[in-house]
Amino acid sequence: MTTSPAQATGTPARLEAVRERVRAACERAGRDPESVRIVAVGKRHPASAMRPAYAAGQTLFGENYVQELADKRAALADLPALRWRLVGRLQRNKAAQVVRLGCAVDTVDSVRLAEALQRRADGEGSRIEVLVQVNVAEEPQKAGCAPKDLGGLVATLRRLDALDLRGLMALPLQAAQPEDSRRWFRILRQLAAEHGLHELSMGMSADLEVAIEEGATMVRVGTAIFGARR
Ligand SMILES: *Cc1c(COP(=O)(O)O)cnc(C)c1O
């Protein structure tokens, strides 16, 4: 992504630029801008970097690691409207911790992980929002449910009453050109439609426009909001 010097003046300005990109993409696609939520992904930025975004009206934040999410959630506990999503891989032995944090989990990709979350959430008397991460490009060694296994996982999730299945998420390999992501976003949208699911978390700093054109309801944006990661 190219950022003009005038835009590179801190998180509030960058956030406004991202909102403008979302609005413009929605307009081109004939979509309501309210139908797309921005998830601000703060991995490897300190909790203090989230505050200017929150002050500028951003309330939905994503993190890749459970411990980093826990630390930031504690550091930002004074911000009442803040909501968290885990957007990175979750190991089953962290299911209890994640349920206690009360965040949404966007990366459920196996029946065993789903069952572990169900057990913990049920035990706490809570309900957690989940997305299924799909390995749309069927990349070997990559997190995500294979498209052929999605039907079985969705059926299981619908039986697990402590989990609130909302939709699908994908993290295809970062392409050289934003346009190269389109085919994967399209596959994710088709899979969601086949299963009657509505949330589509896809698109990042570089390709959020293409994702919105293909139906994204959540775009996960790090660099374009917080700047380069250390
Ligand atoms: C880091 C990350 C993002 C944000 O990536 P940017 O290119 O910095 O916008 C989105 N989703 C996931 C799962 C990530 O790990």
PDB file of C-alpha atoms and ligand atoms in Angstrom:
ATOM      1  CA  MET A   1       0.000   0.000   0.000  1.00  0.00           C
ATOM      2  CA  THR A   2       1.201   3.509  -0.692  1.00  0.00           C
ATOM      3  CA  THR A   3       0.647   6.167   1.925  1.00  0.00           C
ATOM      4  CA  SER A   4       1.163   9.795   1.052  1.00  0.00           C
ATOM      5  CA  PRO A   5       3.299  11.846   3.461  1.00  0.00           C
ATOM      6  CA  ALA A   6       0.280  13.983   4.316  1.00  0.00           C
ATOM      7  CA  GLN A   7      -1.549  10.885   5.603  1.00  0.00           C
ATOM      8  CA  ALA A   8       1.345   9.517   7.600  1.00  0.00           C
ATOM      9  CA  THR A   9       0.690  11.749  10.575  1.00  0.00           C
ATOM     10  CA  GLY A  10      -0.303   9.346  13.271  1.00  0.00           C
ATOM     11  CA  THR A  11      -3.024   6.876  14.007  1.00  0.00           C
ATOM     12  CA  PRO A  12      -6.096   9.185  13.974  1.00  0.00           C
ATOM     13  CA  ALA A  13      -5.224  10.464  10.493  1.00  0.00           C
ATOM     14  CA  ARG A  14      -4.392   6.994   9.243  1.00  0.00           C
ATOM     15  CA  LEU A  15      -7.622   5.620  10.691  1.00  0.00           C
ATOM     16  CA  GLU A  16      -9.594   8.331   8.939  1.00  0.00           C
ATOM     17  CA  ALA A  17      -7.831   7.444   5.677  1.00  0.00           C
ATOM     18  CA  VAL A  18      -8.817   3.777   6.150  1.00  0.00           C
ATOM     19  CA  ARG A  19     -12.419   4.787   6.834  1.00  0.00           C
ATOM     20  CA  GLU A  20     -12.363   6.823   3.642  1.00  0.00           C
ATOM     21  CA  ARG A  21     -11.058   3.814   1.709  1.00  0.00           C
ATOM     22  CA  VAL A  22     -13.857   1.687   3.163  1.00  0.00           C
ATOM     23  CA  ARG A  23     -16.474   4.317   2.289  1.00  0.00           C
ATOM     24  CA  ALA A  24     -15.145   4.696  -1.259  1.00  0.00           C
ATOM     25  CA  ALA A  25     -15.033   0.929  -1.805  1.00  0.00           C
ATOM     26  CA  CYS A  26     -18.587   0.558  -0.491  1.00  0.00           C
ATOM     27  CA  GLU A  27     -19.775   3.307  -2.775  1.00  0.00           C
ATOM     28  CA  ARG A  28     -18.164   1.674  -5.809  1.00  0.00           C
ATOM     29  CA  ALA A  29     -19.664  -1.674  -4.854  1.00  0.00           C
ATOM     30  CA  GLY A  30     -23.103  -0.221  -4.136  1.00  0.00           C
ATOM     31  CA  ARG A  31     -22.902  -1.270  -0.485  1.00  0.00           C
ATOM     32  CA  ASP A  32     -23.897   0.477   2.722  1.00  0.00           C
ATOM     33  CA  PRO A  33     -20.680   1.614   4.487  1.00  0.00           C
ATOM     34  CA  GLU A  34     -22.296   0.532   7.762  1.00  0.00           C
ATOM     35  CA  SER A  35     -22.180  -3.056   6.503  1.00  0.00           C
ATOM     36  CA  VAL A  36     -18.384  -3.185   6.849  1.00  0.00           C
ATOM     37  CA  ARG A  37     -16.652  -3.103  10.228  1.00  0.00           C
ATOM     38  CA  ILE A  38     -12.981  -2.292  10.636  1.00  0.00           C
ATOM     39  CA  VAL A  39     -11.053  -4.553  13.013  1.00  0.00           C
ATOM     40  CA  ALA A  40      -7.903  -2.718  14.124  1.00  0.00           C
ATOM     41  CA  VAL A  41      -5.156  -5.341  14.370  1.00  0.00           C
ATOM     42  CA  GLY A  42      -2.521  -4.183  16.823  1.00  0.00           C
ATOM     43  CA  LYS A  43      -0.060  -7.039  17.013  1.00  0.00           C
ATOM     44  CA  ARG A  44       3.443  -5.962  17.994  1.00  0.00           C
ATOM     45  CA  HIS A  45       2.250  -2.442  18.738  1.00  0.00           C
ATOM     46  CA  PRO A  46       1.996  -1.469  22.423  1.00  0.00           C
ATOM     47  CA  ALA A  47      -1.360  -1.067  24.170  1.00  0.00           C
ATOM     48  CA  SER A  48      -0.692   2.669  24.322  1.00  0.00           C
ATOM     49  CA  ALA A  49      -0.868   2.743  20.506  1.00  0.00           C
ATOM     50  CA  MET A  50      -4.509   1.602  20.699  1.00  0.00           C
ATOM     51  CA  ARG A  51      -5.631   4.611  22.727  1.00  0.00           C
ATOM     52  CA  PRO A  52      -5.522   7.224  19.938  1.00  0.00           C
ATOM     53  CA  ALA A  53      -7.531   4.855  17.719  1.00  0.00           C
ATOM     54  CA  TYR A  54     -10.129   4.384  20.455  1.00  0.00           C
ATOM     55  CA  ALA A  55     -10.267   8.143  21.040  1.00  0.00           C
ATOM     56  CA  ALA A  56     -10.964   8.514  17.321  1.00  0.00           C
ATOM     57  CA  GLY A  57     -13.942   6.162  17.617  1.00  0.00           C
ATOM     58  CA  GLN A  58     -12.427   2.750  16.866  1.00  0.00           C
ATOM     59  CA  THR A  59     -13.880   0.169  19.260  1.00  0.00           C
ATOM     60  CA  LEU A  60     -13.169  -3.190  17.615  1.00  0.00           C
ATOM     61  CA  PHE A  61      -9.628  -4.512  18.037  1.00  0.00           C
ATOM     62  CA  GLY A  62      -7.939  -7.715  16.920  1.00  0.00           C
ATOM     63  CA  GLU A  63      -4.894  -9.521  18.240  1.00  0.00           C
ATOM     64  CA  ASN A  64      -2.959 -12.546  17.017  1.00  0.00           C
ATOM     65  CA  TYR A  65      -1.726 -13.980  20.288  1.00  0.00           C
ATOM     66  CA  VAL A  66      -3.809 -14.838  23.338  1.00  0.00           C
ATOM     67  CA  GLN A  67      -1.238 -13.498  25.789  1.00  0.00           C
ATOM     68  CA  GLU A  68      -0.816 -10.230  23.912  1.00  0.00           C
ATOM     69  CA  LEU A  69      -4.601  -9.833  23.847  1.00  0.00           C
ATOM     70  CA  ALA A  70      -4.811 -10.545  27.587  1.00  0.00           C
ATOM     71  CA  ASP A  71      -2.094  -8.006  28.383  1.00  0.00           C
ATOM     72  CA  LYS A  72      -3.627  -5.293  26.225  1.00  0.00           C
ATOM     73  CA  ARG A  73      -7.113  -5.979  27.498  1.00  0.00           C
ATOM     74  CA  ALA A  74      -5.839  -5.490  31.042  1.00  0.00           C
ATOM     75  CA  ALA A  75      -3.899  -2.345  30.119  1.00  0.00           C
ATOM     76  CA  LEU A  76      -6.954  -0.849  28.395  1.00  0.00           C
ATOM     77  CA  ALA A  77      -9.606  -1.975  30.878  1.00  0.00           C
ATOM     78  CA  ASP A  78     -10.636   1.666  31.405  1.00  0.00           C
ATOM     79  CA  LEU A  79     -12.010   1.890  27.840  1.00  0.00           C
ATOM     80  CA  PRO A  80     -15.597   0.677  28.236  1.00  0.00           C
ATOM     81  CA  ALA A  81     -16.667   0.264  24.611  1.00  0.00           C
ATOM     82  CA  LEU A  82     -13.605  -1.677  23.532  1.00  0.00           C
ATOM     83  CA  ARG A  83     -14.226  -5.134  22.005  1.00  0.00           C
ATOM     84  CA  TRP A  84     -11.647  -7.794  21.194  1.00  0.00           C
ATOM     85  CA  ARG A  85     -11.297 -10.484  18.558  1.00  0.00           C
ATOM     86  CA  LEU A  86      -8.628 -13.153  18.390  1.00  0.00           C
ATOM     87  CA  VAL A  87      -7.517 -13.236  14.750  1.00  0.00           C
ATOM     88  CA  GLY A  88      -4.474 -15.504  15.149  1.00  0.00           C
ATOM     89  CA  ARG A  89      -4.157 -19.215  15.628  1.00  0.00           C
ATOM     90  CA  LEU A  90      -5.586 -20.641  18.867  1.00  0.00           C
ATOM     91  CA  GLN A  91      -4.171 -23.707  20.547  1.00  0.00           C
ATOM     92  CA  ARG A  92      -6.615 -25.903  22.396  1.00  0.00           C
ATOM     93  CA  ASN A  93      -4.743 -25.546  25.675  1.00  0.00           C
ATOM     94  CA  LYS A  94      -5.529 -21.809  25.571  1.00  0.00           C
ATOM     95  CA  ALA A  95      -9.275 -22.314  25.183  1.00  0.00           C
ATOM     96  CA  ALA A  96      -9.996 -21.636  28.858  1.00  0.00           C
ATOM     97  CA  GLN A  97      -7.973 -18.423  28.840  1.00  0.00           C
ATOM     98  CA  VAL A  98      -9.691 -17.168  25.713  1.00  0.00           C
ATOM     99  CA  VAL A  99     -13.144 -17.860  27.127  1.00  0.00           C
ATOM    100  CA  ARG A 100     -12.295 -15.925  30.289  1.00  0.00           C
ATOM    101  CA  LEU A 101     -11.154 -12.996  28.137  1.00  0.00           C
ATOM    102  CA  GLY A 102     -14.579 -12.907  26.514  1.00  0.00           C
ATOM    103  CA  CYS A 103     -13.251 -12.161  23.071  1.00  0.00           C
ATOM    104  CA  ALA A 104     -14.597 -13.413  19.773  1.00  0.00           C
ATOM    105  CA  VAL A 105     -12.530 -16.144  18.108  1.00  0.00           C
ATOM    106  CA  ASP A 106     -12.137 -15.742  14.353  1.00  0.00           C
ATOM    107  CA  THR A 107      -9.876 -18.742  13.837  1.00  0.00           C
ATOM    108  CA  VAL A 108     -11.835 -21.865  14.767  1.00  0.00           C
ATOM    109  CA  ASP A 109     -10.636 -24.477  12.294  1.00  0.00           C
ATOM    110  CA  SER A 110     -11.269 -27.909  13.781  1.00  0.00           C
ATOM    111  CA  VAL A 111     -13.934 -29.887  15.586  1.00  0.00           C
ATOM    112  CA  ARG A 112     -11.519 -30.532  18.468  1.00  0.00           C
ATOM    113  CA  LEU A 113     -10.867 -26.824  18.980  1.00  0.00           C
ATOM    114  CA  ALA A 114     -14.601 -26.101  18.745  1.00  0.00           C
ATOM    115  CA  GLU A 115     -15.332 -28.755  21.381  1.00  0.00           C
ATOM    116  CA  ALA A 116     -12.638 -27.417  23.696  1.00  0.00           C
ATOM    117  CA  LEU A 117     -14.129 -23.912  23.452  1.00  0.00           C
ATOM    118  CA  GLN A 118     -17.630 -25.278  24.004  1.00  0.00           C
ATOM    119  CA  ARG A 119     -16.580 -27.139  27.163  1.00  0.00           C
ATOM    120  CA  ARG A 120     -14.884 -24.076  28.633  1.00  0.00           C
ATOM    121  CA  ALA A 121     -17.581 -21.606  27.666  1.00  0.00           C
ATOM    122  CA  ASP A 122     -20.311 -23.898  28.918  1.00  0.00           C
ATOM    123  CA  GLY A 123     -18.397 -24.317  32.181  1.00  0.00           C
ATOM    124  CA  GLU A 124     -18.243 -20.541  32.608  1.00  0.00           C
ATOM    125  CA  GLY A 125     -21.864 -20.078  31.620  1.00  0.00           C
ATOM    126  CA  SER A 126     -20.805 -17.828  28.758  1.00  0.00           C
ATOM    127  CA  ARG A 127     -21.321 -17.787  25.028  1.00  0.00           C
ATOM    128  CA  ILE A 128     -18.631 -16.784  22.583  1.00  0.00           C
ATOM    129  CA  GLU A 129     -18.848 -15.496  19.063  1.00  0.00           C
ATOM    130  CA  VAL A 130     -16.829 -17.490  16.553  1.00  0.00           C
ATOM    131  CA  LEU A 131     -15.853 -17.500  12.899  1.00  0.00           C
ATOM    132  CA  VAL A 132     -14.434 -20.477  11.055  1.00  0.00           C
ATOM    133  CA  GLN A 133     -11.092 -19.822   9.443  1.00  0.00           C
ATOM    134  CA  VAL A 134     -10.998 -21.433   6.009  1.00  0.00           C
ATOM    135  CA  ASN A 135      -7.792 -22.315   4.195  1.00  0.00           C
ATOM    136  CA  VAL A 136      -9.298 -21.082   0.942  1.00  0.00           C
ATOM    137  CA  ALA A 137      -6.143 -21.437  -1.113  1.00  0.00           C
ATOM    138  CA  GLU A 138      -5.587 -24.945   0.330  1.00  0.00           C
ATOM    139  CA  GLU A 139      -2.042 -23.963   1.187  1.00  0.00           C
ATOM    140  CA  PRO A 140      -0.175 -26.826   2.857  1.00  0.00           C
ATOM    141  CA  GLN A 141       0.816 -26.320   6.536  1.00  0.00           C
ATOM    142  CA  LYS A 142      -1.519 -23.378   6.800  1.00  0.00           C
ATOM    143  CA  ALA A 143      -4.073 -22.826   9.541  1.00  0.00           C
ATOM    144  CA  GLY A 144      -7.693 -23.049   8.563  1.00  0.00           C
ATOM    145  CA  CYS A 145     -10.291 -25.653   7.804  1.00  0.00           C
ATOM    146  CA  ALA A 146     -10.017 -27.241   4.349  1.00  0.00           C
ATOM    147  CA  PRO A 147     -12.996 -26.237   2.190  1.00  0.00           C
ATOM    148  CA  LYS A 148     -14.042 -29.901   1.922  1.00  0.00           C
ATOM    149  CA  ASP A 149     -14.240 -30.192   5.735  1.00  0.00           C
ATOM    150  CA  LEU A 150     -16.234 -27.009   6.239  1.00  0.00           C
ATOM    151  CA  GLY A 151     -19.677 -28.618   6.102  1.00  0.00           C
ATOM    152  CA  GLY A 152     -18.846 -31.009   8.944  1.00  0.00           C
ATOM    153  CA  LEU A 153     -17.329 -28.292  11.108  1.00  0.00           C
ATOM    154  CA  VAL A 154     -20.265 -25.935  10.570  1.00  0.00           C
ATOM    155  CA  ALA A 155     -22.712 -28.706  11.470  1.00  0.00           C
ATOM    156  CA  THR A 156     -20.773 -29.401  14.683  1.00  0.00           C
ATOM    157  CA  LEU A 157     -20.626 -25.718  15.592  1.00  0.00           C
ATOM    158  CA  ARG A 158     -24.372 -25.372  15.180  1.00  0.00           C
ATOM    159  CA  ARG A 159     -24.845 -28.089  17.786  1.00  0.00           C
ATOM    160  CA  LEU A 160     -22.474 -26.430  20.276  1.00  0.00           C
ATOM    161  CA  ASP A 161     -24.751 -24.051  22.120  1.00  0.00           C
ATOM    162  CA  ALA A 162     -22.055 -22.047  23.909  1.00  0.00           C
ATOM    163  CA  LEU A 163     -20.609 -21.033  20.555  1.00  0.00           C
ATOM    164  CA  ASP A 164     -22.295 -18.454  18.370  1.00  0.00           C
ATOM    165  CA  LEU A 165     -21.205 -19.160  14.797  1.00  0.00           C
ATOM    166  CA  ARG A 166     -21.406 -15.987  12.744  1.00  0.00           C
ATOM    167  CA  GLY A 167     -19.383 -16.592   9.601  1.00  0.00           C
ATOM    168  CA  LEU A 168     -16.059 -17.259   7.955  1.00  0.00           C
ATOM    169  CA  MET A 169     -12.594 -15.776   7.954  1.00  0.00           C
ATOM    170  CA  ALA A 170      -9.703 -16.180   5.535  1.00  0.00           C
ATOM    171  CA  LEU A 171      -6.079 -15.183   5.512  1.00  0.00           C
ATOM    172  CA  PRO A 172      -4.814 -16.072   2.048  1.00  0.00           C
ATOM    173  CA  LEU A 173      -1.171 -15.624   1.234  1.00  0.00           C
ATOM    174  CA  GLN A 174      -0.393 -11.937   0.772  1.00  0.00           C
ATOM    175  CA  ALA A 175      -0.509 -11.485  -2.972  1.00  0.00           C
ATOM    176  CA  ALA A 176       1.792  -9.301  -5.062  1.00  0.00           C
ATOM    177  CA  GLN A 177      -1.235  -7.365  -6.295  1.00  0.00           C
ATOM    178  CA  PRO A 178      -4.451  -6.719  -4.330  1.00  0.00           C
ATOM    179  CA  GLU A 179      -6.401  -7.978  -7.335  1.00  0.00           C
ATOM    180  CA  ASP A 180      -4.770 -11.405  -6.901  1.00  0.00           C
ATOM    181  CA  SER A 181      -6.720 -11.882  -3.653  1.00  0.00           C
ATOM    182  CA  ARG A 182     -10.068 -11.611  -5.388  1.00  0.00           C
ATOM    183  CA  ARG A 183     -10.455 -15.269  -6.295  1.00  0.00           C
ATOM    184  CA  TRP A 184      -9.911 -16.346  -2.663  1.00  0.00           C
ATOM    185  CA  PHE A 185     -12.341 -13.769  -1.325  1.00  0.00           C
ATOM    186  CA  ARG A 186     -14.887 -14.933  -3.867  1.00  0.00           C
ATOM    187  CA  ILE A 187     -14.477 -18.551  -2.761  1.00  0.00           C
ATOM    188  CA  LEU A 188     -14.968 -17.535   0.874  1.00  0.00           C
ATOM    189  CA  ARG A 189     -18.131 -15.628   0.019  1.00  0.00           C
ATOM    190  CA  GLN A 190     -19.503 -18.605  -1.917  1.00  0.00           C
ATOM    191  CA  LEU A 191     -18.742 -20.975   0.964  1.00  0.00           C
ATOM    192  CA  ALA A 192     -20.481 -18.645   3.404  1.00  0.00           C
ATOM    193  CA  ALA A 193     -23.533 -18.443   1.160  1.00  0.00           C
ATOM    194  CA  GLU A 194     -23.685 -22.231   0.832  1.00  0.00           C
ATOM    195  CA  HIS A 195     -23.791 -22.528   4.602  1.00  0.00           C
ATOM    196  CA  GLY A 196     -26.135 -19.634   5.291  1.00  0.00           C
ATOM    197  CA  LEU A 197     -23.462 -17.609   7.120  1.00  0.00           C
ATOM    198  CA  HIS A 198     -23.298 -13.822   7.041  1.00  0.00           C
ATOM    199  CA  GLU A 199     -20.050 -12.504   8.504  1.00  0.00           C
ATOM    200  CA  LEU A 200     -17.071 -12.479   6.166  1.00  0.00           C
ATOM    201  CA  SER A 201     -13.766 -11.416   7.711  1.00  0.00           C
ATOM    202  CA  MET A 202     -11.394 -10.883   4.806  1.00  0.00           C
ATOM    203  CA  GLY A 203      -9.090  -8.210   3.469  1.00  0.00           C
ATOM    204  CA  MET A 204      -6.239  -6.367   5.171  1.00  0.00           C
ATOM    205  CA  SER A 205      -4.347  -3.102   4.677  1.00  0.00           C
ATOM    206  CA  ALA A 206      -3.283  -3.914   1.136  1.00  0.00           C
ATOM    207  CA  ASP A 207      -6.432  -5.437  -0.302  1.00  0.00           C
ATOM    208  CA  LEU A 208      -9.425  -4.259   1.714  1.00  0.00           C
ATOM    209  CA  GLU A 209     -11.064  -2.655  -1.339  1.00  0.00           C
ATOM    210  CA  VAL A 210     -11.093  -5.934  -3.240  1.00  0.00           C
ATOM    211  CA  ALA A 211     -12.443  -7.713  -0.150  1.00  0.00           C
ATOM    212  CA  ILE A 212     -15.275  -5.190   0.188  1.00  0.00           C
ATOM    213  CA  GLU A 213     -16.160  -5.587  -3.475  1.00  0.00           C
ATOM    214  CA  GLU A 214     -16.398  -9.332  -2.812  1.00  0.00           C
ATOM    215  CA  GLY A 215     -18.632  -8.932   0.229  1.00  0.00           C
ATOM    216  CA  ALA A 216     -16.395  -8.532   3.297  1.00  0.00           C
ATOM    217  CA  THR A 217     -18.287  -7.506   6.437  1.00  0.00           C
ATOM    218  CA  MET A 218     -15.092  -7.159   8.491  1.00  0.00           C
ATOM    219  CA  VAL A 219     -11.718  -5.995   7.235  1.00  0.00           C
ATOM    220  CA  ARG A 220      -8.718  -6.598   9.496  1.00  0.00           C
ATOM    221  CA  VAL A 221      -6.375  -3.650   9.269  1.00  0.00           C
ATOM    222  CA  GLY A 222      -3.015  -3.311  11.018  1.00  0.00           C
ATOM    223  CA  THR A 223      -0.323  -1.409   9.173  1.00  0.00           C
ATOM    224  CA  ALA A 224      -2.631   1.136   7.559  1.00  0.00           C
ATOM    225  CA  ILE A 225      -3.876   2.202  11.025  1.00  0.00           C
ATOM    226  CA  PHE A 226      -0.904   1.755  13.344  1.00  0.00           C
ATOM    227  CA  GLY A 227       2.020   2.061  10.934  1.00  0.00           C
ATOM    228  CA  ALA A 228       4.780  -0.479  10.351  1.00  0.00           C
ATOM    229  CA  ARG A 229       5.224  -3.190  12.976  1.00  0.00           C
ATOM    230  CA  ARG A 230       8.479  -3.581  14.870  1.00  0.00           C
TER     231      ARG A 230
HETATM  232  C1  LIG B   1      -1.424  -8.834  10.946  1.00  0.00           C
HETATM  233  C2  LIG B   1      -2.747  -9.321  10.541  1.00  0.00           C
HETATM  234  C3  LIG B   1      -3.664  -8.478   9.913  1.00  0.00           C
HETATM  235  C4  LIG B   1      -3.357  -7.043   9.525  1.00  0.00           C
HETATM  236  O1  LIG B   1      -2.396  -7.022   8.518  1.00  0.00           O
HETATM  237  P1  LIG B   1      -1.963  -5.624   7.834  1.00  0.00           P
HETATM  238  O2  LIG B   1      -1.434  -6.053   6.521  1.00  0.00           O
HETATM  239  O3  LIG B   1      -0.943  -5.015   8.707  1.00  0.00           O
HETATM  240  O4  LIG B   1      -3.188  -4.802   7.701  1.00  0.00           O
HETATM  241  C5  LIG B   1      -4.915  -8.995   9.628  1.00  0.00           C
HETATM  242  N1  LIG B   1      -5.255 -10.268   9.928  1.00  0.00           N
HETATM  243  C6  LIG B   1      -4.397 -11.095  10.528  1.00  0.00           C
HETATM  244  C7  LIG B   1      -4.838 -12.478  10.851  1.00  0.00           C
HETATM  245  C8  LIG B   1      -3.121 -10.656  10.843  1.00  0.00           C
HETATM  246  O5  LIG B   1      -2.276 -11.513  11.420  1.00  0.00           O
END
